[in-house]
Amino acid sequence: MRIAIVDDSESFRTYLESLLHAEGHDDVACFDKAEALLAALDRPGEPLPELVLMDCIMPGMGGLAGTRRLKAEPRFADIPVIMVTVSDAESDLSAAFAAGAMDYIRKPPRRAELTARVSSALRLKQAVEARKARERELKDEKDRMAAILEYSHDGVAVAGPDGRFSFVSPGMERVFGLPLDAYAEVDAWLEAVFPDEADRDDFRDIVAAPPVEGHVWRRQYPFTDRNGQRRICRVHFSAMPGGRLICNIEDVTLFAKQKEDLLRRQSRHMKDLESAAEIQRSLLPSRLSMSERLRFAWEFLPCESVGGDIFNVFPLGPHHVGLYMLDVSGHGVASSLVALSVYNFMHYQRSTLIDRSGGRIDVVPPQTVLARLDEEFPFDKFSKFFTMFYMTLDTRTGEARYCNAGHPAPLRLAPDGDVVPLPCRGTIIGLSGFAPFCAGEMAMEPGEKLIVTSDGLADTQAADGAFFGEERTLEVIGRLAGSPVDDILAGLRRAASEFLGDTPPRDDVSLLGIEILPDKSPAAA
């Protein structure tokens, strides 16, 4: 710690400096008069001493005037000064203290006395600096808090148990439009801004019995601004020691209106989705029989949102039937519209499915149909792809041709209960000819069945995270393999619903099945 010695006697300066060095004070500067000390302190970058030992009687300005000059400068006012004097007259000591000295030592000082006086002065200097640093911190914190309250659009008020406001921020005027002098009594303020008596009573009850410390209560109240407009405020109540209540008040009129508009739009959106889902369900097959040789059935377990599943069974001329199931990627209206477009393509573009160019009705091979769909629905155009199984069946002979574009493999059920997935599963539709579509053929005998499912069945997920899975699907079908096809599908749907419990399905579950019936015509007999 730097100590300055000011004395006109070189020998005495040396004596004092040696005593201070002996006590460990190595940073000591000596001056022969007060003017020299003041000149040194005025030099830029000069470190200030933490203690001055000032001789009282010196040529020139002298110790008393030098001390007065030192204390008159704000930068130096906190530097403690110990007056060193040969006099012990009360008048001289009073003059030294009046000039700003904090203590005095008679010449020549004893080592123990000098050490005690210097140590005491340095400790006091440290305490003063710490106190002033804390005062600066508190002032900065207070200034920051005042700026926050000044420019915040939210209001802050502190209510006491006596029903009066002890503090009100400028934001209260911005929220409610009333001048700050209107916030004195809580009751008067409530009567002025809260139109509903029940809300005023609720606010009063909270002031009378605030939440415990550490807890925050939130309320939302309608209020009337100075223009008579009805608005909404949200109040956060928190307790202070002594029973005082902090009220942070925010004008949430805009947010409340935005929330109301959002809920209104969401309601319209949900109605649109419900309408779209109803349209999608209306396209499901309605006829349960097209031929004495063929029985088909279907089950549909929709998810909460509109999906991209769709399937159909339809005649292809007098002796053929076509069936397909497709699943568009994703959920929502976009996927539903793509599914609807594919349905329309398959329903109205029968020239894609039937070839009449040779003067007769020929069924177009399934792989050709899927290739045309791949051209018609490229991913670059729709940002969607879809899987699809398509099959044509000759109801006279049971001969079937099929093509699978990435769809879950359909299951072929033999009359003896054997379950075999159909081979040949190709690429998805929408990749613009990325790979040729794989075609397959088979001859279905009386008693055979074919079950087609969407991937929503195996991917059905229960609340505990478990999936229905392919093994469970095969187990249910194997157990019901000897039943009619409609009973098999009903059993699958029931098993999926029981597996889900109260959990809504994340995806549509589509089930489609056909069964070849025995030929009961006289020719067959």
Coordinates of C-alpha atoms in Angstrom, one line a residue:
M1 CA 0.0 0.0 0.0
R2 CA 1.5 3.3 -1.1
I3 CA 2.3 5.8 1.7
A4 CA 3.4 9.5 1.1
I5 CA 5.7 11.3 3.5
V6 CA 5.6 15.1 3.3
D7 CA 8.3 16.8 5.5
D8 CA 10.8 19.6 4.9
S9 CA 13.5 17.7 6.9
E10 CA 15.4 15.2 4.8
S11 CA 16.7 13.4 7.9
F12 CA 13.2 13.1 9.4
R13 CA 11.8 11.8 6.0
T14 CA 14.5 9.1 6.0
Y15 CA 13.7 8.2 9.7
L16 CA 10.0 7.8 9.0
E17 CA 10.7 5.8 5.8
S18 CA 13.0 3.4 7.7
L19 CA 10.3 2.8 10.3
L20 CA 7.7 2.1 7.7
H21 CA 10.1 -0.3 5.8
A22 CA 10.7 -2.1 9.0
E23 CA 6.9 -2.8 9.2
G24 CA 6.7 -4.1 5.7
H25 CA 5.5 -0.9 4.0
D26 CA 7.9 -0.9 1.0
D27 CA 5.9 1.4 -1.3
V28 CA 6.8 4.7 0.2
A29 CA 7.2 8.1 -1.6
C30 CA 8.8 11.2 0.0
F31 CA 8.2 14.9 -0.7
D32 CA 9.8 18.0 0.8
K33 CA 6.7 20.1 0.8
A34 CA 3.0 20.0 0.2
E35 CA 3.2 21.6 -3.2
A36 CA 5.4 18.8 -4.5
L37 CA 2.8 16.2 -3.4
L38 CA 0.0 18.0 -5.1
A39 CA 2.0 18.4 -8.3
A40 CA 2.8 14.7 -8.3
L41 CA -0.9 13.8 -7.8
D42 CA -1.9 16.0 -10.8
R43 CA 0.4 14.1 -13.2
P44 CA -1.6 11.7 -15.5
G45 CA -1.5 8.1 -14.5
E46 CA 0.1 8.8 -11.1
P47 CA -1.2 6.3 -8.5
L48 CA -2.9 7.8 -5.5
P49 CA -1.4 7.2 -2.1
E50 CA -3.5 5.4 0.5
L51 CA -2.1 7.4 3.4
V52 CA -0.3 10.7 3.8
L53 CA 2.0 11.6 6.7
M54 CA 1.9 15.4 6.6
D55 CA 4.3 17.7 8.5
C56 CA 2.3 20.5 10.1
I57 CA 4.9 23.3 9.8
M58 CA 6.8 23.6 6.5
P59 CA 8.0 26.4 4.2
G60 CA 5.6 27.5 1.5
M61 CA 2.0 26.3 1.7
G62 CA 2.5 24.3 4.9
G63 CA 0.8 21.2 6.2
L64 CA -2.5 22.7 7.1
A65 CA -3.1 24.4 3.8
G66 CA -1.8 21.4 1.9
T67 CA -4.3 19.2 3.8
R68 CA -7.1 21.6 3.0
R69 CA -6.2 21.6 -0.7
L70 CA -6.0 17.8 -0.7
K71 CA -9.4 17.4 0.8
A72 CA -11.0 20.1 -1.4
E73 CA -10.2 18.0 -4.5
P74 CA -12.9 15.2 -4.9
R75 CA -10.4 12.7 -6.4
F76 CA -8.2 13.0 -3.3
A77 CA -10.8 13.6 -0.6
D78 CA -10.8 10.0 0.7
I79 CA -7.1 9.8 1.2
P80 CA -6.5 9.8 5.0
V81 CA -4.0 12.3 6.4
I82 CA -2.1 11.9 9.7
M83 CA -0.6 15.2 10.8
V84 CA 2.9 15.0 12.2
T85 CA 3.7 17.9 14.5
V86 CA 5.9 19.0 17.4
S87 CA 3.1 20.8 19.0
D88 CA 0.5 19.3 21.3
A89 CA -1.4 22.6 21.8
E90 CA -5.2 22.1 21.6
S91 CA -5.6 24.9 19.1
D92 CA -3.0 23.4 16.7
L93 CA -4.7 20.0 16.9
S94 CA -8.1 21.5 16.3
A95 CA -6.8 23.4 13.3
A96 CA -5.3 20.1 12.0
F97 CA -8.6 18.2 12.4
A98 CA -10.5 21.2 10.8
A99 CA -8.2 21.0 7.8
G100 CA -9.2 17.4 7.3
A101 CA -6.6 15.3 9.1
M102 CA -7.9 12.1 10.7
D103 CA -5.2 11.7 13.3
Y104 CA -1.9 13.2 14.5
I105 CA 1.5 12.0 15.8
R106 CA 3.9 14.0 17.8
K107 CA 7.5 14.3 16.6
P108 CA 9.6 12.2 17.0
P109 CA 7.1 9.3 16.8
R110 CA 7.7 6.0 18.6
R111 CA 7.8 3.0 16.4
A112 CA 4.9 1.2 18.1
E113 CA 2.7 4.4 18.0
L114 CA 3.5 5.0 14.3
T115 CA 2.7 1.4 13.4
A116 CA -0.6 1.5 15.2
R117 CA -1.7 4.8 13.8
V118 CA -0.7 3.8 10.2
S119 CA -2.4 0.4 10.4
S120 CA -5.6 1.9 11.7
A121 CA -5.6 4.6 9.0
L122 CA -5.1 2.0 6.2
R123 CA -7.8 -0.3 7.6
L124 CA -10.2 2.7 7.7
K125 CA -9.2 3.6 4.1
Q126 CA -10.0 0.0 3.0
A127 CA -13.4 0.0 4.8
V128 CA -14.3 3.4 3.2
E129 CA -13.4 2.1 -0.3
A130 CA -15.4 -1.1 0.2
R131 CA -18.4 0.9 1.5
K132 CA -18.2 3.3 -1.5
A133 CA -17.8 0.4 -3.9
R134 CA -20.9 -1.2 -2.5
E135 CA -22.8 2.1 -2.6
R136 CA -21.8 2.4 -6.3
E137 CA -23.1 -1.2 -6.9
L138 CA -26.3 -0.4 -5.2
K139 CA -26.8 2.8 -7.1
D140 CA -26.1 1.1 -10.4
E141 CA -28.6 -1.7 -9.5
K142 CA -31.1 0.9 -8.4
D143 CA -30.6 2.9 -11.6
R144 CA -31.0 -0.3 -13.7
M145 CA -34.2 -1.3 -11.8
A146 CA -35.6 2.2 -12.2
A147 CA -34.8 2.2 -16.0
I148 CA -36.5 -1.2 -16.3
L149 CA -39.6 0.0 -14.5
E150 CA -39.6 3.3 -16.3
Y151 CA -39.5 1.8 -19.8
S152 CA -41.4 -1.5 -19.2
H153 CA -44.9 -1.6 -20.6
D154 CA -45.9 -3.9 -17.8
G155 CA -47.1 -2.5 -14.5
V156 CA -45.7 -3.3 -11.1
A157 CA -47.4 -2.4 -7.8
V158 CA -46.9 -3.3 -4.2
A159 CA -50.0 -3.6 -2.0
G160 CA -49.8 -3.7 1.8
P161 CA -52.1 -5.5 4.3
D162 CA -53.7 -2.2 4.9
G163 CA -55.1 -2.2 1.4
R164 CA -52.9 0.6 0.1
F165 CA -50.3 0.7 -2.6
S166 CA -46.8 1.4 -1.2
F167 CA -45.2 1.4 -4.7
V168 CA -46.5 1.9 -8.2
S169 CA -44.3 1.8 -11.4
P170 CA -44.8 4.1 -14.4
G171 CA -46.0 1.0 -16.3
M172 CA -49.2 1.1 -14.4
E173 CA -50.2 4.3 -16.1
R174 CA -49.4 2.8 -19.5
V175 CA -51.5 -0.3 -18.8
F176 CA -54.6 1.4 -17.3
G177 CA -54.3 5.0 -18.5
L178 CA -54.7 6.5 -15.0
P179 CA -52.1 8.9 -13.6
L180 CA -49.8 7.6 -10.9
D181 CA -51.6 9.7 -8.1
A182 CA -54.7 7.5 -8.8
Y183 CA -53.0 4.5 -7.3
A184 CA -53.3 5.0 -3.6
E185 CA -56.0 2.7 -2.2
V186 CA -56.5 -0.7 -3.8
D187 CA -60.3 -0.5 -3.5
A188 CA -60.5 2.8 -5.3
W189 CA -58.3 1.6 -8.1
L190 CA -60.3 -1.6 -8.4
E191 CA -63.6 0.3 -8.6
A192 CA -62.0 2.6 -11.3
V193 CA -60.7 -0.1 -13.7
F194 CA -62.4 -3.5 -13.0
P195 CA -66.0 -3.5 -14.2
D196 CA -66.9 -7.0 -12.8
E197 CA -67.6 -7.2 -9.1
A198 CA -66.6 -10.8 -8.9
D199 CA -63.1 -9.9 -10.2
R200 CA -62.8 -7.0 -7.7
D201 CA -63.7 -9.4 -4.8
D202 CA -61.2 -11.9 -6.0
F203 CA -58.4 -9.3 -6.1
R204 CA -59.4 -8.1 -2.6
D205 CA -59.3 -11.6 -1.3
I206 CA -55.7 -12.1 -2.6
V207 CA -54.6 -8.9 -1.1
A208 CA -56.1 -10.0 2.3
A209 CA -54.6 -13.5 2.1
P210 CA -51.6 -13.4 -0.3
P211 CA -49.8 -16.6 -1.5
V212 CA -47.0 -17.9 0.7
E213 CA -43.5 -16.8 -0.1
G214 CA -42.0 -18.6 -3.1
H215 CA -45.4 -19.2 -4.8
V216 CA -46.9 -17.2 -7.6
W217 CA -50.6 -17.0 -8.3
R218 CA -51.9 -16.0 -11.8
R219 CA -55.2 -14.4 -12.7
Q220 CA -56.6 -12.9 -15.8
Y221 CA -59.1 -10.0 -15.5
P222 CA -61.1 -7.9 -17.9
F223 CA -60.6 -4.1 -17.3
T224 CA -61.7 -0.8 -18.8
D225 CA -59.1 1.7 -20.0
R226 CA -59.4 5.4 -19.8
N227 CA -61.2 5.4 -23.2
G228 CA -63.9 3.0 -21.9
Q229 CA -62.5 0.2 -24.0
R230 CA -62.7 -3.3 -22.5
R231 CA -59.3 -5.0 -22.4
I232 CA -57.7 -8.0 -20.6
C233 CA -54.8 -8.0 -18.1
R234 CA -52.9 -10.8 -16.6
V235 CA -51.7 -10.4 -12.9
H236 CA -48.9 -12.4 -11.3
F237 CA -49.3 -12.2 -7.5
S238 CA -46.2 -13.0 -5.3
A239 CA -45.7 -12.3 -1.6
M240 CA -43.0 -10.3 0.1
P241 CA -41.9 -10.5 3.7
G242 CA -44.2 -8.6 6.0
G243 CA -47.3 -9.5 4.1
R244 CA -46.9 -7.1 1.2
L245 CA -48.1 -8.3 -2.2
I246 CA -46.2 -7.7 -5.5
C247 CA -48.6 -7.4 -8.5
N248 CA -46.9 -7.8 -11.9
I249 CA -49.6 -6.6 -14.4
E250 CA -49.5 -7.2 -18.1
D251 CA -51.9 -6.1 -20.8
V252 CA -52.7 -9.3 -22.8
T253 CA -55.5 -8.0 -24.8
L254 CA -53.7 -8.6 -28.1
F255 CA -52.6 -12.1 -27.1
A256 CA -56.1 -12.9 -25.9
K257 CA -57.5 -11.8 -29.3
Q258 CA -54.8 -13.7 -31.1
K259 CA -55.6 -16.8 -29.1
E260 CA -59.3 -16.4 -29.8
D261 CA -58.6 -16.0 -33.5
L262 CA -56.3 -19.0 -33.5
L263 CA -58.9 -21.2 -31.8
R264 CA -61.5 -20.0 -34.3
R265 CA -59.2 -20.9 -37.2
Q266 CA -58.3 -24.2 -35.6
S267 CA -62.0 -25.0 -35.3
R268 CA -62.5 -24.2 -39.0
H269 CA -59.5 -26.3 -39.9
M270 CA -60.8 -29.2 -37.8
K271 CA -64.2 -29.0 -39.6
D272 CA -62.4 -29.0 -42.9
L273 CA -60.4 -32.0 -41.9
E274 CA -63.6 -33.8 -40.7
S275 CA -65.2 -33.0 -44.1
A276 CA -62.1 -34.3 -45.9
A277 CA -62.1 -37.5 -43.8
E278 CA -65.8 -38.0 -44.6
I279 CA -65.2 -37.6 -48.3
Q280 CA -62.3 -40.1 -48.0
R281 CA -64.5 -42.6 -46.2
S282 CA -67.3 -42.1 -48.8
L283 CA -64.9 -43.5 -51.5
L284 CA -64.5 -46.8 -49.8
P285 CA -66.1 -49.8 -51.6
S286 CA -69.8 -50.2 -50.9
R287 CA -70.7 -53.4 -52.9
L288 CA -69.8 -56.6 -51.0
S289 CA -70.3 -58.9 -54.0
M290 CA -69.6 -58.7 -57.7
S291 CA -69.5 -62.4 -58.6
E292 CA -70.8 -65.7 -57.4
R293 CA -67.2 -66.8 -57.4
L294 CA -65.8 -63.9 -55.4
R295 CA -66.4 -62.5 -51.9
F296 CA -64.6 -59.4 -50.7
A297 CA -64.6 -57.5 -47.5
W298 CA -62.8 -54.5 -45.9
E299 CA -62.2 -52.8 -42.6
F300 CA -61.0 -49.3 -42.0
L301 CA -59.7 -47.9 -38.7
P302 CA -59.0 -44.1 -39.3
C303 CA -56.6 -42.0 -37.3
E304 CA -57.5 -38.6 -35.9
S305 CA -56.2 -36.7 -38.9
V306 CA -56.8 -37.1 -42.6
G307 CA -54.5 -39.8 -44.0
G308 CA -53.4 -41.0 -47.3
D309 CA -54.8 -44.6 -47.4
I310 CA -57.4 -45.6 -50.0
F311 CA -58.4 -48.9 -51.5
N312 CA -61.0 -50.2 -53.9
V313 CA -62.5 -53.3 -55.6
F314 CA -64.1 -52.7 -59.1
P315 CA -65.1 -54.7 -62.2
L316 CA -62.8 -54.8 -65.3
G317 CA -65.1 -56.0 -68.0
P318 CA -67.5 -58.9 -67.7
H319 CA -65.1 -61.5 -66.2
H320 CA -62.3 -59.6 -64.4
V321 CA -62.1 -57.7 -61.2
G322 CA -59.4 -55.2 -60.1
L323 CA -58.4 -54.3 -56.6
Y324 CA -55.8 -52.0 -55.2
M325 CA -54.6 -50.4 -51.9
L326 CA -52.3 -47.4 -51.7
D327 CA -50.7 -45.4 -48.9
V328 CA -49.5 -41.9 -49.6
S329 CA -46.5 -40.7 -47.5
G330 CA -47.4 -38.4 -44.6
H331 CA -50.7 -37.3 -43.2
G332 CA -53.0 -34.4 -43.6
V333 CA -54.8 -32.7 -46.5
A334 CA -51.9 -32.9 -49.0
S335 CA -51.7 -36.7 -48.6
S336 CA -55.4 -37.0 -48.8
L337 CA -55.6 -35.0 -52.0
V338 CA -52.9 -37.2 -53.7
A339 CA -54.9 -40.3 -52.7
L340 CA -58.1 -38.8 -54.1
S341 CA -56.3 -38.0 -57.3
V342 CA -55.0 -41.6 -57.7
Y343 CA -58.6 -42.8 -56.9
N344 CA -60.0 -40.6 -59.7
F345 CA -57.2 -41.7 -62.1
M346 CA -58.1 -45.4 -61.4
H347 CA -61.8 -44.7 -61.5
Y348 CA -62.2 -42.5 -64.6
Q349 CA -59.2 -43.3 -66.7
R350 CA -60.3 -46.9 -67.4
S351 CA -58.4 -46.7 -70.7
T352 CA -55.3 -47.0 -68.5
L353 CA -56.8 -50.2 -67.0
I354 CA -58.5 -51.8 -70.1
D355 CA -57.2 -52.0 -73.6
R356 CA -59.8 -51.9 -76.4
S357 CA -57.5 -51.2 -79.2
G358 CA -57.7 -54.7 -80.8
G359 CA -61.5 -54.8 -80.9
R360 CA -61.8 -56.7 -77.7
I361 CA -61.5 -56.0 -74.0
D362 CA -58.0 -56.8 -72.7
V363 CA -57.0 -56.1 -69.1
V364 CA -53.8 -54.0 -68.9
P365 CA -51.1 -55.8 -66.9
P366 CA -50.7 -54.3 -63.4
Q367 CA -47.0 -53.4 -63.9
T368 CA -48.0 -51.2 -66.9
V369 CA -50.7 -49.5 -64.8
L370 CA -48.2 -48.8 -62.0
A371 CA -45.6 -47.5 -64.5
R372 CA -48.2 -45.0 -65.8
L373 CA -49.0 -43.9 -62.3
D374 CA -45.3 -43.4 -61.7
E375 CA -45.3 -41.1 -64.7
E376 CA -48.5 -39.3 -63.7
F377 CA -47.5 -38.6 -60.0
P378 CA -43.8 -37.7 -59.9
F379 CA -42.4 -36.7 -56.6
D380 CA -41.0 -33.4 -58.1
K381 CA -44.6 -32.4 -58.8
F382 CA -46.5 -33.5 -55.7
S383 CA -43.7 -33.7 -53.1
K384 CA -45.3 -37.1 -52.2
F385 CA -44.7 -40.7 -53.0
F386 CA -46.9 -43.7 -52.3
T387 CA -46.9 -47.4 -52.1
M388 CA -49.5 -49.5 -53.9
F389 CA -50.6 -53.1 -54.5
Y390 CA -52.6 -53.7 -57.6
M391 CA -54.1 -57.0 -58.8
T392 CA -56.4 -58.2 -61.6
L393 CA -58.4 -61.4 -61.2
D394 CA -60.2 -63.6 -63.7
T395 CA -63.3 -64.6 -61.9
R396 CA -63.8 -67.6 -64.2
T397 CA -60.4 -69.2 -63.8
G398 CA -59.0 -67.6 -60.6
E399 CA -55.9 -66.5 -62.5
A400 CA -54.5 -63.4 -61.0
R401 CA -51.8 -61.0 -62.0
Y402 CA -50.4 -58.4 -59.5
C403 CA -47.7 -55.8 -59.0
N404 CA -46.5 -54.4 -55.7
A405 CA -44.9 -51.0 -55.5
G406 CA -43.3 -51.0 -52.0
H407 CA -46.5 -51.9 -50.2
P408 CA -46.6 -54.5 -47.4
A409 CA -46.7 -57.9 -48.9
P410 CA -50.3 -59.3 -49.1
L411 CA -50.9 -62.6 -47.4
R412 CA -52.3 -65.6 -49.4
L413 CA -54.3 -68.0 -47.2
A414 CA -54.6 -71.6 -48.5
P415 CA -57.7 -73.7 -47.7
D416 CA -55.6 -75.7 -45.2
G417 CA -54.8 -72.6 -43.2
D418 CA -51.2 -72.1 -44.6
V419 CA -50.3 -68.3 -44.7
V420 CA -47.8 -67.2 -47.4
P421 CA -46.7 -63.6 -48.2
L422 CA -46.8 -62.8 -51.9
P423 CA -43.3 -62.5 -53.4
C424 CA -42.2 -59.6 -55.6
R425 CA -42.2 -56.3 -53.8
G426 CA -40.8 -53.5 -56.0
T427 CA -40.0 -49.8 -55.7
I428 CA -42.4 -47.1 -54.6
I429 CA -44.4 -44.8 -57.0
G430 CA -43.1 -41.3 -57.5
L431 CA -39.5 -41.9 -58.3
S432 CA -40.0 -41.6 -62.1
G433 CA -38.8 -45.0 -63.3
F434 CA -36.0 -45.5 -60.7
A435 CA -36.5 -49.2 -61.0
P436 CA -38.9 -51.5 -63.0
F437 CA -42.0 -52.7 -61.2
C438 CA -41.9 -56.4 -60.4
A439 CA -44.9 -58.4 -61.6
G440 CA -46.2 -61.7 -60.3
E441 CA -48.9 -64.3 -61.3
M442 CA -50.8 -66.9 -59.4
A443 CA -53.9 -69.1 -59.8
M444 CA -56.3 -68.9 -56.8
E445 CA -58.4 -72.0 -56.1
P446 CA -61.8 -72.2 -54.4
G447 CA -61.3 -71.6 -50.6
E448 CA -58.2 -69.5 -51.0
K449 CA -58.2 -65.9 -49.6
L450 CA -55.9 -62.9 -50.0
I451 CA -55.5 -60.3 -47.3
V452 CA -54.1 -56.9 -48.1
T453 CA -53.1 -54.5 -45.3
S454 CA -51.6 -51.0 -45.0
D455 CA -48.5 -50.5 -43.0
G456 CA -50.6 -48.8 -40.4
L457 CA -51.6 -52.2 -39.0
A458 CA -48.0 -53.4 -38.2
D459 CA -47.0 -49.8 -37.1
T460 CA -50.0 -49.5 -34.7
Q461 CA -48.4 -48.4 -31.4
A462 CA -49.8 -48.8 -27.9
A463 CA -49.4 -46.4 -25.0
D464 CA -46.4 -48.3 -23.7
G465 CA -44.5 -47.9 -27.0
A466 CA -45.0 -51.5 -28.2
F467 CA -45.9 -52.1 -31.9
F468 CA -48.6 -54.5 -33.2
G469 CA -46.0 -55.9 -35.6
E470 CA -46.0 -58.5 -38.3
E471 CA -45.8 -61.5 -36.0
R472 CA -49.0 -60.5 -34.2
T473 CA -50.7 -59.9 -37.6
L474 CA -49.7 -63.4 -38.7
E475 CA -50.8 -64.9 -35.4
V476 CA -54.3 -63.4 -35.7
I477 CA -54.7 -64.4 -39.3
G478 CA -53.5 -67.9 -38.7
R479 CA -55.9 -68.3 -35.9
L480 CA -58.8 -67.2 -38.1
A481 CA -57.6 -68.6 -41.4
G482 CA -60.5 -71.0 -41.7
S483 CA -63.2 -68.3 -41.2
P484 CA -64.8 -66.3 -44.0
V485 CA -62.7 -63.4 -45.2
D486 CA -65.0 -60.8 -43.6
D487 CA -64.6 -62.5 -40.2
I488 CA -60.8 -62.5 -40.6
L489 CA -60.8 -58.8 -41.3
A490 CA -63.2 -58.0 -38.5
G491 CA -60.9 -60.1 -36.1
L492 CA -57.9 -58.1 -37.3
R493 CA -59.6 -54.8 -36.7
R494 CA -60.8 -55.9 -33.3
A495 CA -57.3 -57.1 -32.3
A496 CA -55.8 -53.8 -33.3
S497 CA -58.4 -51.8 -31.4
E498 CA -57.9 -53.9 -28.2
F499 CA -54.1 -53.5 -28.6
L500 CA -54.5 -49.7 -28.8
G501 CA -56.8 -49.4 -25.9
D502 CA -57.5 -45.7 -25.3
T503 CA -54.6 -44.6 -27.5
P504 CA -55.7 -43.1 -30.8
P505 CA -54.0 -44.7 -33.9
R506 CA -51.2 -42.6 -35.4
D507 CA -52.0 -43.8 -38.9
D508 CA -55.0 -45.2 -40.9
V509 CA -55.4 -49.0 -40.6
S510 CA -56.8 -50.3 -43.9
L511 CA -57.7 -54.0 -44.4
L512 CA -58.9 -55.5 -47.7
G513 CA -59.6 -59.2 -48.4
I514 CA -61.0 -61.4 -51.2
E515 CA -62.1 -65.1 -51.1
I516 CA -62.6 -67.4 -54.0
L517 CA -65.9 -69.3 -53.6
P518 CA -66.8 -72.7 -55.0
D519 CA -68.3 -72.7 -58.4
K520 CA -72.0 -73.5 -57.9
S521 CA -73.0 -73.4 -61.6
P522 CA -74.7 -76.5 -63.3
A523 CA -71.7 -76.8 -65.5
A524 CA -69.4 -77.2 -62.6
A525 CA -71.7 -79.8 -61.0

